Coordinates of C-alpha atoms in Angstrom, one line a residue:
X738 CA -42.0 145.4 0.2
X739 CA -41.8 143.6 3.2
X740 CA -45.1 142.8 3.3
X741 CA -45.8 141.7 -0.1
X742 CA -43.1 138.9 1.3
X743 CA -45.6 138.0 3.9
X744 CA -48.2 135.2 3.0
X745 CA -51.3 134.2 5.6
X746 CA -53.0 130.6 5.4
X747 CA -54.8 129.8 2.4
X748 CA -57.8 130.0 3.9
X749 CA -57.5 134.1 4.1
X750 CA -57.5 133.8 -0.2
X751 CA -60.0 132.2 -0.4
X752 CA -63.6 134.4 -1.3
X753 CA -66.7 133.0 1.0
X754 CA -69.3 133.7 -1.6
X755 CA -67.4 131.4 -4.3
X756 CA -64.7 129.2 -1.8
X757 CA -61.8 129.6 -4.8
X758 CA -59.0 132.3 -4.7
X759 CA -60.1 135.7 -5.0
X760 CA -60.1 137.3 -8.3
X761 CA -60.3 141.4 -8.1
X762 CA -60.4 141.6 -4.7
X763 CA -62.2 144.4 -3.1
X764 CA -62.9 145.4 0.2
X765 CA -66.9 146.6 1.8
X766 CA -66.8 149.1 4.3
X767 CA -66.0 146.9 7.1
X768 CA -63.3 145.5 6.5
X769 CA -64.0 142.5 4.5
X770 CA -63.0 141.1 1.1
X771 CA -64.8 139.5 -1.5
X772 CA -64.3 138.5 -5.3
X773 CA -65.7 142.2 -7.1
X774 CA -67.9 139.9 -9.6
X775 CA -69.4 137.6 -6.4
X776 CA -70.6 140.5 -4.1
X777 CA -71.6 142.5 -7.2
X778 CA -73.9 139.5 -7.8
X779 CA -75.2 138.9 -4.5
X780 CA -76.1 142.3 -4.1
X781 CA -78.2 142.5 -7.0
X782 CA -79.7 139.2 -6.1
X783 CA -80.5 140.6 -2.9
X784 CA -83.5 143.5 -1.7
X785 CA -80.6 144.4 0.9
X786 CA -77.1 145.0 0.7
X787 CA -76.2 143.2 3.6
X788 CA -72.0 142.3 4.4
X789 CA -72.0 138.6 4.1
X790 CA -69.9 138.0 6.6
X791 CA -70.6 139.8 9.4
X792 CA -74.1 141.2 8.3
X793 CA -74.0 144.6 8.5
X794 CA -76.7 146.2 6.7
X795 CA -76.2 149.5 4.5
X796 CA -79.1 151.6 3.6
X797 CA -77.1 152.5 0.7
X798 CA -75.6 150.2 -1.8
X799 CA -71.7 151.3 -0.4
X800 CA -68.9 151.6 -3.5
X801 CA -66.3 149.4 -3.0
X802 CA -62.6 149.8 -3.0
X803 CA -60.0 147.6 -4.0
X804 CA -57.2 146.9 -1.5
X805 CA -54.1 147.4 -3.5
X806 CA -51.8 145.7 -0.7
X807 CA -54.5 142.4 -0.6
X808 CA -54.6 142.7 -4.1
X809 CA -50.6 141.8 -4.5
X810 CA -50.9 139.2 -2.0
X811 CA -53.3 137.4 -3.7
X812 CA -51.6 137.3 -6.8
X813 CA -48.5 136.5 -4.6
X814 CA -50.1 133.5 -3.2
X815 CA -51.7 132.1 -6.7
X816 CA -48.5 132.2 -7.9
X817 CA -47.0 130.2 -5.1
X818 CA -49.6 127.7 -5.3
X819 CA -49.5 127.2 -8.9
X820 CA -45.4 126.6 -8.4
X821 CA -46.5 124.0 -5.9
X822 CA -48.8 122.4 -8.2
X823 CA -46.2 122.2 -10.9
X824 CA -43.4 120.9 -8.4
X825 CA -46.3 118.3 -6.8
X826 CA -44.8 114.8 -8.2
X827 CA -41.7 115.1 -6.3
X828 CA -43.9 116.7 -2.5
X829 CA -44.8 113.7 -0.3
X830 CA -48.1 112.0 -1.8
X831 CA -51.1 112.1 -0.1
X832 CA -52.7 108.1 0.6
X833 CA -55.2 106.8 -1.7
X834 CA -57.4 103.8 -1.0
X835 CA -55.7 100.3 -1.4
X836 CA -52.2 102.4 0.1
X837 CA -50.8 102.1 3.3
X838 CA -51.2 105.5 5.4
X839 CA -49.1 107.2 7.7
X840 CA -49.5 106.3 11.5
X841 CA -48.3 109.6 12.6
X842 CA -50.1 112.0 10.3
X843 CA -53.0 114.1 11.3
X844 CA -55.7 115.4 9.5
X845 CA -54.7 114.5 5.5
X846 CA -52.8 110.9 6.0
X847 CA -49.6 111.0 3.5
X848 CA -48.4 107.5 2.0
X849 CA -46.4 105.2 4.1
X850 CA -42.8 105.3 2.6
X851 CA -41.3 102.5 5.2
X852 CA -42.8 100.6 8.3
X853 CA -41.0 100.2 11.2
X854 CA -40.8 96.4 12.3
X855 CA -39.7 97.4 15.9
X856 CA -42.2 100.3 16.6
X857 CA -44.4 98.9 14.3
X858 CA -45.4 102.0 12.6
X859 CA -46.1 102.7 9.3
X860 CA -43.8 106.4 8.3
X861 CA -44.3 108.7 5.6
X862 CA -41.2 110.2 3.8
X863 CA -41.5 113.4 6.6
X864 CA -41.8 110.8 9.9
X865 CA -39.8 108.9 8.4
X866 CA -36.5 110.9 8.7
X867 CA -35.4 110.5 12.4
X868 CA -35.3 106.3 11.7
X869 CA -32.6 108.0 8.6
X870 CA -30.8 110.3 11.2
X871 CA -31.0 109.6 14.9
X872 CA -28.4 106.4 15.7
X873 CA -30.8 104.9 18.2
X874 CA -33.8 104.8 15.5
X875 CA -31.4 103.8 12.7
X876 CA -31.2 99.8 14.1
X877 CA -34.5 99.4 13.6
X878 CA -35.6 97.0 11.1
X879 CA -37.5 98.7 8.1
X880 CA -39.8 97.1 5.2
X881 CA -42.0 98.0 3.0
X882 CA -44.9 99.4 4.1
X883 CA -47.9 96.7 5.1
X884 CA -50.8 96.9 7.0
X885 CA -52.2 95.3 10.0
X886 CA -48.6 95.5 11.8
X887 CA -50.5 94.8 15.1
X888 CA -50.6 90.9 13.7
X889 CA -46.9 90.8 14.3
X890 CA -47.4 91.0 17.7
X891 CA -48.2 88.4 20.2
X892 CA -51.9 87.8 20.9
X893 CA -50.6 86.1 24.1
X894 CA -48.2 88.0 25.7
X895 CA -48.4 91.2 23.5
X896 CA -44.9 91.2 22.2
X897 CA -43.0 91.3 18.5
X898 CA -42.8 88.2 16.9
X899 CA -39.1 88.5 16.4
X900 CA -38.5 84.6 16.1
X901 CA -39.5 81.2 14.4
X902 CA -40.3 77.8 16.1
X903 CA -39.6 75.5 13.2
X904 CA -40.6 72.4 15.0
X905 CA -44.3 73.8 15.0
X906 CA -43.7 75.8 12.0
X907 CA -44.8 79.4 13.3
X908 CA -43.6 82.7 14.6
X909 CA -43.2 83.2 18.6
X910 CA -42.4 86.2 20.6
X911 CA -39.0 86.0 23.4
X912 CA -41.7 85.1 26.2
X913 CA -43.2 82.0 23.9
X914 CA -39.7 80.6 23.6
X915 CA -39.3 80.6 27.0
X916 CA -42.3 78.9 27.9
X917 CA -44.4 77.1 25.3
X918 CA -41.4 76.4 22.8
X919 CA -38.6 75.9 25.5
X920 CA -37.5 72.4 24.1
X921 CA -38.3 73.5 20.7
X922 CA -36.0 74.4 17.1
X923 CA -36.3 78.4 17.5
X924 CA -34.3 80.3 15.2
X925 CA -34.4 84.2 15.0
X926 CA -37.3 85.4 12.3
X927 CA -34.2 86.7 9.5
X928 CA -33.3 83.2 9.4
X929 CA -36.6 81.1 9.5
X930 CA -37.4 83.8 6.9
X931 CA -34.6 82.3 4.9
X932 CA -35.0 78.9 5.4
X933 CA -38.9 79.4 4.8
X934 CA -37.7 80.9 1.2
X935 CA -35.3 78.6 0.3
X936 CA -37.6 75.7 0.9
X937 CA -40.6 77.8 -0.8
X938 CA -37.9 78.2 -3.8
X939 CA -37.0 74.4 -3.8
X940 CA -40.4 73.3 -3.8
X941 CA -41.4 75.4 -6.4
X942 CA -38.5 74.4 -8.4
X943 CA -39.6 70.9 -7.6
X944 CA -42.8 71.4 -9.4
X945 CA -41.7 73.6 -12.1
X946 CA -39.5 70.8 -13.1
X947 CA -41.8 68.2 -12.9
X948 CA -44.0 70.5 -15.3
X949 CA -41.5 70.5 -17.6
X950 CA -40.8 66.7 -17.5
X951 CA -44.8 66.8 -18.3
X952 CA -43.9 69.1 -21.0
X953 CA -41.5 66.6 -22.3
X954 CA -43.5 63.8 -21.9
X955 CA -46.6 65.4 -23.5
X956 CA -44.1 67.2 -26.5
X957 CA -43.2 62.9 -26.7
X958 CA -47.2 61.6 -26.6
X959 CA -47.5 64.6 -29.5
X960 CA -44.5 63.0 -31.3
X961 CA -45.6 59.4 -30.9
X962 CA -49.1 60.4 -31.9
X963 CA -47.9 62.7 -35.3
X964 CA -46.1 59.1 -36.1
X965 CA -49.1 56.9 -35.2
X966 CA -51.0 59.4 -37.3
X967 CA -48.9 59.2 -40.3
X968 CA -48.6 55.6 -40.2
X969 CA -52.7 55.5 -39.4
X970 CA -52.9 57.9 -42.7
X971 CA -50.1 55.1 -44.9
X972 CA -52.4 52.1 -44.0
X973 CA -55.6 54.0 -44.6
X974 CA -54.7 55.4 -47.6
X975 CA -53.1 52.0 -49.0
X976 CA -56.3 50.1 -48.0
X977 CA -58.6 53.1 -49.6
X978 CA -56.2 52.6 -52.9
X979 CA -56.2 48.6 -52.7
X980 CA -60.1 48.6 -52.2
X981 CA -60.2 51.5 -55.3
X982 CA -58.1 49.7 -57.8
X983 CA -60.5 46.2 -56.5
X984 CA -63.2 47.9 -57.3
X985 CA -61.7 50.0 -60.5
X986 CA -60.8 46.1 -61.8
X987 CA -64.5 44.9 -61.0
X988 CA -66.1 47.8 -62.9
X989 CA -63.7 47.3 -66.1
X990 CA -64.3 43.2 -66.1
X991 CA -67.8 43.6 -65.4
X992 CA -68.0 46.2 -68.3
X993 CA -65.5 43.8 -70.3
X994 CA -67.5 40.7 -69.6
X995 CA -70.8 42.8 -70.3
X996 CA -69.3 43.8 -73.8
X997 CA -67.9 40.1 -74.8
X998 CA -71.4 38.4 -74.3
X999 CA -72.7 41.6 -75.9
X1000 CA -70.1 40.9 -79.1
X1001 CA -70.8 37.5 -79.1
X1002 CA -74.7 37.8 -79.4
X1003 CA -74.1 40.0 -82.3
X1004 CA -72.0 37.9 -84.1
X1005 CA -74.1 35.1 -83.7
X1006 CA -77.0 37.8 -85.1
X1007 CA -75.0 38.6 -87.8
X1008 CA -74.3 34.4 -89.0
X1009 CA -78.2 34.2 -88.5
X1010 CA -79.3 37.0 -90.4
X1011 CA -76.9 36.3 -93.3
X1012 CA -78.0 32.7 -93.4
X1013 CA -81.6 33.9 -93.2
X1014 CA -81.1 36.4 -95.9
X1015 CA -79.4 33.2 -98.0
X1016 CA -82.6 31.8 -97.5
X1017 CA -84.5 34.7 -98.8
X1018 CA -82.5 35.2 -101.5
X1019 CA -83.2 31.0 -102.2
X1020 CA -86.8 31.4 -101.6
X1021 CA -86.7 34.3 -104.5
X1022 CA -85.3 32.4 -106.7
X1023 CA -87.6 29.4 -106.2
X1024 CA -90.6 32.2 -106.7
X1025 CA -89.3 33.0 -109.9
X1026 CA -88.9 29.8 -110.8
X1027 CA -92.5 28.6 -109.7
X1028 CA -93.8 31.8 -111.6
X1029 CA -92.3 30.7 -114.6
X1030 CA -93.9 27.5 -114.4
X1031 CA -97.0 28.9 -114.0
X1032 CA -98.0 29.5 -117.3
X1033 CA -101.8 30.0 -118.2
X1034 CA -104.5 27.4 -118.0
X1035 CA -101.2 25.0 -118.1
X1036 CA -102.1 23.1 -114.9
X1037 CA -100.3 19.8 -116.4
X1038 CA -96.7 21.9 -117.0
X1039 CA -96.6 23.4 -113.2
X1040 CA -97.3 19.6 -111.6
X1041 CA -95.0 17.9 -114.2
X1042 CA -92.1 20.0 -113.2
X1043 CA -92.6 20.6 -109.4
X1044 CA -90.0 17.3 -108.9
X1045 CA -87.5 19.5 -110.9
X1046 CA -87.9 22.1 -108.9
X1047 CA -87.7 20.6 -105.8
X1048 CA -84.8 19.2 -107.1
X1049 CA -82.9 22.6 -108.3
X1050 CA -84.2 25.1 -105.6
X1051 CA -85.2 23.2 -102.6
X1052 CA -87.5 24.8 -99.9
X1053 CA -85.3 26.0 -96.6
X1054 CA -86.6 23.8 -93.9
X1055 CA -84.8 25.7 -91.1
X1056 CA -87.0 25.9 -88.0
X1057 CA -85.8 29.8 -86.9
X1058 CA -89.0 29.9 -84.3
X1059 CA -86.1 28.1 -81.9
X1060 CA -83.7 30.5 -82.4
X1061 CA -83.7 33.5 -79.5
X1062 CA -81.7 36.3 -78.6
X1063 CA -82.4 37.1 -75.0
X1064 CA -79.8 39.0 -73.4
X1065 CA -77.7 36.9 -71.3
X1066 CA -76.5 40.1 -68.9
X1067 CA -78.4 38.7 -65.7
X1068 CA -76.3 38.4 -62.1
X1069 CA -73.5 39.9 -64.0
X1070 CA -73.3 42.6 -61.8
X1071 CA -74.3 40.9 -58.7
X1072 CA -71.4 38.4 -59.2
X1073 CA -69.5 41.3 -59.6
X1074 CA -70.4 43.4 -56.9
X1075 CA -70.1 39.9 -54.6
X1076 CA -66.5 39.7 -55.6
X1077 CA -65.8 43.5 -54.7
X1078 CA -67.5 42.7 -51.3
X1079 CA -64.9 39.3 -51.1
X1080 CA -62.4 41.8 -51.6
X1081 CA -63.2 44.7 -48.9
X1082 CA -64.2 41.9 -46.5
X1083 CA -60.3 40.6 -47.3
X1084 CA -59.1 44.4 -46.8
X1085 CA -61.2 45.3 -44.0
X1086 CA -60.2 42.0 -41.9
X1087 CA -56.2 43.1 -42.5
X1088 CA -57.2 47.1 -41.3
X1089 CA -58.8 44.9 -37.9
X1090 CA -55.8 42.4 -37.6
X1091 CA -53.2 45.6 -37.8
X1092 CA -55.6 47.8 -35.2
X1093 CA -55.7 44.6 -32.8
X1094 CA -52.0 44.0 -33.1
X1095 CA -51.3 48.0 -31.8
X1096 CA -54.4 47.7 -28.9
X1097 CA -53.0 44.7 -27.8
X1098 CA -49.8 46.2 -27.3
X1099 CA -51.7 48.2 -24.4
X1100 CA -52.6 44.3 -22.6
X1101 CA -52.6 44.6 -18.7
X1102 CA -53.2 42.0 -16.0
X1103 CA -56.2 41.7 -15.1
X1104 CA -57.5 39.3 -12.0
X1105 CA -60.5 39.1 -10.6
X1106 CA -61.7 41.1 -7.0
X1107 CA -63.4 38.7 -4.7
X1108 CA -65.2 41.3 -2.4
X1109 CA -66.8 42.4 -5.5
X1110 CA -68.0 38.8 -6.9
X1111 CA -72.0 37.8 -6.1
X1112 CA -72.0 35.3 -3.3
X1113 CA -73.3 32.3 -6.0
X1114 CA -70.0 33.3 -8.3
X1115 CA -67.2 31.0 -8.3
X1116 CA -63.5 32.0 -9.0
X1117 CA -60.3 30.1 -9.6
X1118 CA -57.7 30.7 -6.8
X1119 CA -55.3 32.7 -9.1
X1120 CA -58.5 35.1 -10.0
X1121 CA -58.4 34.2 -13.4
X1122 CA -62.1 32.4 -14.1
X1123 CA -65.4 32.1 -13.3
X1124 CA -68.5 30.4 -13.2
X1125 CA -72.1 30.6 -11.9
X1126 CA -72.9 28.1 -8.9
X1127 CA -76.2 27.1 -7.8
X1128 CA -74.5 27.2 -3.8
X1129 CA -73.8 30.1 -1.9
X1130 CA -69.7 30.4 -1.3
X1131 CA -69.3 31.8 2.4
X1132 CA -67.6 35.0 1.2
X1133 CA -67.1 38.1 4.2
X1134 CA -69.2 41.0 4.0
X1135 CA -68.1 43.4 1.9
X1136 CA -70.2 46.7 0.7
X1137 CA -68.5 46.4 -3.2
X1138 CA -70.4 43.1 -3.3
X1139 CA -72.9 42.7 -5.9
X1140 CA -76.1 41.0 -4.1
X1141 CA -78.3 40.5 -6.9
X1142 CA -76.8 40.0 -9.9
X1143 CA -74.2 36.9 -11.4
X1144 CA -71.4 40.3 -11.4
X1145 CA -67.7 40.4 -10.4
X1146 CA -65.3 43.5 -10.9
X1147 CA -61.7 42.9 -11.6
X1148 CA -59.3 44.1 -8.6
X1149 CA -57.6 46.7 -11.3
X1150 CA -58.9 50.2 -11.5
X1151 CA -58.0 52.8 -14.6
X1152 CA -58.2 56.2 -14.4
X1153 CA -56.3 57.3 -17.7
X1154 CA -54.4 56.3 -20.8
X1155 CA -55.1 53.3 -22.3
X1156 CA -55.8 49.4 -21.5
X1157 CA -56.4 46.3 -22.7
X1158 CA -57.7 42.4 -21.9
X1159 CA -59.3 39.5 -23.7
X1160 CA -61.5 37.1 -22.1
X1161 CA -62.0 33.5 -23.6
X1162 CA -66.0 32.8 -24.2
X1163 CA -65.7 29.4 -25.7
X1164 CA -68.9 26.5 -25.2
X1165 CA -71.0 29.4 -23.1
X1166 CA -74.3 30.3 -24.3
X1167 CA -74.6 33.5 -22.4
X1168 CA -72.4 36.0 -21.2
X1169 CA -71.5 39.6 -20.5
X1170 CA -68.3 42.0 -20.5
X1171 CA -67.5 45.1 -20.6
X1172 CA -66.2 47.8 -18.3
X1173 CA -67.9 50.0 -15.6
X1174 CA -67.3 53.1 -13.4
X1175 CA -66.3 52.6 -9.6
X1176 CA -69.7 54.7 -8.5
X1177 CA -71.7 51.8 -10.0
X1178 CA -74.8 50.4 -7.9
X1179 CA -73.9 47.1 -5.9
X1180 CA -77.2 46.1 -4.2
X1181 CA -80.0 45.5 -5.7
X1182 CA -80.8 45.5 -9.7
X1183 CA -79.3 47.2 -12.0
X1184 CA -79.5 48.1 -15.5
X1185 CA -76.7 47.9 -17.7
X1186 CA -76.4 50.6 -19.6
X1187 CA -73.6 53.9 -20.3
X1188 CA -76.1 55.7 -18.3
X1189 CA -75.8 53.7 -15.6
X1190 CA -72.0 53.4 -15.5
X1191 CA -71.8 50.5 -17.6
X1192 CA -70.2 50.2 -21.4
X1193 CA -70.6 46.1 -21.8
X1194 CA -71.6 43.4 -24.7
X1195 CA -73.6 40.3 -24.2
X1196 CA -74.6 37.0 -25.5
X1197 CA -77.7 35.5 -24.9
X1198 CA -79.8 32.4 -26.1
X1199 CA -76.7 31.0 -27.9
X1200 CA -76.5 33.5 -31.0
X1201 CA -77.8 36.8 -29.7
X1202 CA -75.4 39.4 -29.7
X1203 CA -76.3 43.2 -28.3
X1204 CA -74.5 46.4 -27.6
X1205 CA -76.0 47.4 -24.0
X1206 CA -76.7 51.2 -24.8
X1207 CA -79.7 52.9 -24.8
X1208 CA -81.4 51.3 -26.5
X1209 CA -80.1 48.2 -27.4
X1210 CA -78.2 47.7 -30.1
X1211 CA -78.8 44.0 -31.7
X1212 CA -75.1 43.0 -33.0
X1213 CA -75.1 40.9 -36.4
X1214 CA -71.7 38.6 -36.1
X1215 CA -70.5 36.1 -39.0
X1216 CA -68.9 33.8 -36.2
X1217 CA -69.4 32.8 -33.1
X1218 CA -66.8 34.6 -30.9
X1219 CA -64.3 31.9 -28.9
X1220 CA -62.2 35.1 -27.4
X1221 CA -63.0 38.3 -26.9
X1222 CA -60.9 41.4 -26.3
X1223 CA -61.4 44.8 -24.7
X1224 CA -59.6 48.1 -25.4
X1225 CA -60.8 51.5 -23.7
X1226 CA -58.7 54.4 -24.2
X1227 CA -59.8 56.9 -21.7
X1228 CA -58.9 60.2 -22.6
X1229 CA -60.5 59.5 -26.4
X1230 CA -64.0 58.1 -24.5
X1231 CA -63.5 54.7 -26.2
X1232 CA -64.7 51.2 -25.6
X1233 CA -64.0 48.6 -28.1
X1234 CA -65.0 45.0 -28.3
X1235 CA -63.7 42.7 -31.0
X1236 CA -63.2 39.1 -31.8
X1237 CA -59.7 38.0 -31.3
X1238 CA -59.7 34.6 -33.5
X1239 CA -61.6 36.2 -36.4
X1240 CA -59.7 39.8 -36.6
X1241 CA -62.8 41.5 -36.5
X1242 CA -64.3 44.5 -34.9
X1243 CA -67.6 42.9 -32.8
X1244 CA -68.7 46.8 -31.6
X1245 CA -67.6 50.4 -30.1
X1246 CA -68.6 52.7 -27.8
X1247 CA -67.5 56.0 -28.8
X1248 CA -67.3 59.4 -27.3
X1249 CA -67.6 58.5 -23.8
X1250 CA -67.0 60.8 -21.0
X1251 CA -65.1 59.0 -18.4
X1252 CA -64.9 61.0 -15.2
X1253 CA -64.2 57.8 -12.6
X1254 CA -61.9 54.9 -11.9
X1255 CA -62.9 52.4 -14.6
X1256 CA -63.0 48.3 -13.6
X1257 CA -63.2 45.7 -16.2
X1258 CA -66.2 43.5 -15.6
X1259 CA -67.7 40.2 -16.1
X1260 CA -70.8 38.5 -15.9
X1261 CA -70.7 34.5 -16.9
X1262 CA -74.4 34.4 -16.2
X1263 CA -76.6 31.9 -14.7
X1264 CA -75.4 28.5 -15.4
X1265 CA -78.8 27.0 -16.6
X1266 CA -78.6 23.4 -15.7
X1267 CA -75.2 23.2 -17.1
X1268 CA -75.8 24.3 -20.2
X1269 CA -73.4 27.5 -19.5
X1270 CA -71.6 26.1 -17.0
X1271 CA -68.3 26.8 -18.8
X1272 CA -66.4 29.8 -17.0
X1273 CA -65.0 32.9 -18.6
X1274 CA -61.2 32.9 -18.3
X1275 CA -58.9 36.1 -18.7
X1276 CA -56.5 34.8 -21.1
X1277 CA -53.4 36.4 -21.5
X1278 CA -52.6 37.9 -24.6
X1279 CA -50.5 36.8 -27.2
X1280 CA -49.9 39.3 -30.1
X1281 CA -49.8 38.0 -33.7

């Protein structure tokens, strides 16, 4: 059976009525095959029977005959393909979209297995084999497959990029080296490549360790902070229990006191009301006596014998109208409430000495920035203090300068963590401070506010404390400040004001979004006529 070992392109299996493989193949009187169930179909579809292949018309439906040698090589060859189709993962594959194709493949493009660095070609695993066998092809350089070879070569002279210029830090061809990059570091590309890597590898080594060290110094802020917490928590919770047991003491003396008056107004009830019921029982007896007396029309014997009884059983002459019981209960529990609020005054002002003490551990230096100050602002020459002056000082032009307003910046900038300064305030009647963003209007007038980049405090007419927000808050204060210290923490969005002499927490801003530079700032006002001529100074802080 020679010829059943004989197989024809796949195109001669395939039926043209249905384009798949044949199945029962038979054969029309000229010559041409078809699937039996397709041309029976057509045919009864169709008023003619017609070939549909070559169109020869038959007056009479023909009878078709199956070709037993066609027949075999069909089966042959559906076999075949279906071995193919089992055997297809390890046949070359053919290149999908996001692949590299074959350069040399016609028609159906097979996936690149290797391009070829010299011919810059991309080869499947077929064209690839000579670059395996032949000893010419085989000292080619081979990678794996990329696109776009054609940008490895030249754009100038229109040859491989085979080295590296590593003073101008990119690949040439020979021709560049010779003319462009003559006096120039050029190394061949295999070792650019590795000194590229190396210094790729020991930058990126570079930064992964200074991530770590930012792992370790965040795993330590974590630490610090679990310890702050805990010790946060102690004081909190022994203030909470000092401030309960105050108040636990309060409520039992102010019941205890409420019960002893209480006790004490009864047994003072209880001497009256025996006494008065003494006197009852006296008054009785001096009614039976006076009835006894009494005896009918014997007017003489009651008179004769009054003196006797006055004598024996005396009246009570007692004035009881005087005599009160009013409950003696009121401002009990006002004094005793006003002692509980001594004590949580007493408790709160050691919670604000121990919160100063750890802010003030955060104390920077903090001098003033003259190309910020307003042109009538006056500062000390070590940038320390400043006061309003009715003249002009001939400051340069600067465009940080604030023209309209008695404002000066310090020359420190924060931009995380946390800080801290205290400003002295004493014999001024009005002032402001605070801290504001670097994006903050210079010229003109300018509203203080959070909204406006500001997060300040002020004094004004002697006794008038306010918080600058919006809107103002109006700050009640037991004292008069003398210093006044200022602690942001940035990442938390905090500002916080308090009065350093008294221990006490003046005001804070809280849950601020800081997104800029921050600059502590200062305003000592106008000096109106010398009445708050004093200047602020930025005192340096001394922890308690």
């Amino acid at each position: 059976m020679a010829a059943a070992n004989y197989l024809p392109s796949e195109d001669q299996f395939l039926c043209s009525i249905c384009l798949d493989v044949f199945t029962d193949p038979v054969s029309t009187p000229c010559g041409h095959n078809f699937c039996k169930n397709c041309i029976t179909q057509h045919w009864n579809t169709d008023d003619q029977c017609q070939c549909p292949m070559c169109k020869k018309l038959f007056n009479i439906r023909p009878e078709l005959q199956v070709n037993t040698l066609f027949s075999e090589m069909v089966a042959q060859f559906r076999q075949s393909t279906q071995q193919k189709a089992s055997s297809s993962s390890s046949q070359p594959q053919v290149s999908t979209p996001g692949e590299v194709p074959c350069d040399i493949c016609t028609g159906t493009k097979l996936k690149a297995l290797k391009s070829c660095l010299v011919c810059l070609v991309s080869y499947c695993e077929i064209h690839l084999e000579p670059h395996l066998t032949m000893s010419g092809l085989k000292r080619h350089l081979l990678i794996d497959p990329v696109e776009n070879l054609e940008d490895r070569m030249c754009t100038k002279h229109d040859k491989p990029l085979e080295l590296f210029c590593k003073t101008d830090q990119t690949c040439v061809c020979m021709l560049c080296h010779v003319s462009d990059h003559k006096m120039h570091d050029v190394v061949p590309l295999k070792e650019g490549y590795e000194g590229k890597k190396a210094e790729l590898e020991a930058e990126i080594q570079q930064m992964i360790q200074k991530r770590r060290l930012k792992i370790q110094e965040i795993k330590r802020s974590v630490d610090l902070s679990e310890k702050d917490a805990d010790r946060e928590i102690a004081e909190g919770a022994q203030a909470f229990t000092a401030l309960k047991e105050s108040a636990e003491r309060g409520q039992a003396n102010l019941i205890d006191t409420i019960r002893d008056k209480q006790n004490t107004m009864k047994r003072k009830a209880e001497v009256c009301i025996e006494e008065l019921e003494q006197e009852i029982s006296e008054l009785r007896k001096r009614s039976t006596e006076v009835e006894q007396l009494s005896r009918p029309e014997d007017h003489l014997h009651l008179l004769q014998n009054v003196e006797f009884l006055n004598t024996h059983h005396p009246t009570p002459t007692k004035d009881w109208t005087v005599v009160t019981f009013c409950p003696l209960y009121e401002g009990t529990v006002t004094r005793g409430v006003s002692q509980l609020e001594e004590t949580l005054s007493k408790e709160t002002r050691k919670l604000v000495e121990s919160e100063l003490k750890r802010v003030q551990q955060y104390a920077v230096n903090v001098t003033l920035d003259s190309d910020t100050a307003h042109p009538e602002l006056l500062l000390s020459n070590d940038g320390k203090q400043v006061h309003h002056s009715d003249e002009k000082e001939c400051f340069s032009y600067s465009r940080d300068r604030f023209t309209h307003q008695y404002r000066v910046l310090g020359e420190q900038s924060f931009s995380s963590g946390r800080f801290y300064f205290e400003v002295q305030v004493r014999r001024k009647t009005e002032w402001t401070l605070g801290v504001a963003r670097e994006s903050i209007r210079r010229r003109g007038y300018n509203r203080l506010s959070p909204y406006n980049g500001y997060w300040t405090i002020w004094l004004r007419e002697g006794n008038e404390y306010a918080a600058l927000t919006e809107p103002l808050v109006r700050l009640s204060l037991k004292s008069r400040p003398q210093k006044v210290g200022v602690f942001v923490d940035y990442e938390e969005g905090l500002v916080s004001f308090y009065d350093v002499d008294a221990a006490a927490l003046i005001y804070s801003f809280t849950g601020c979004s800081f997104t800029e530079k921050l600059f502590p700032f200062f305003s000592p006002e106008c000096n109106d006529d010398g009445k708050n001529s004093a200047p602020l100074i930025i005192s340096p802080v001394r922890v308690k």
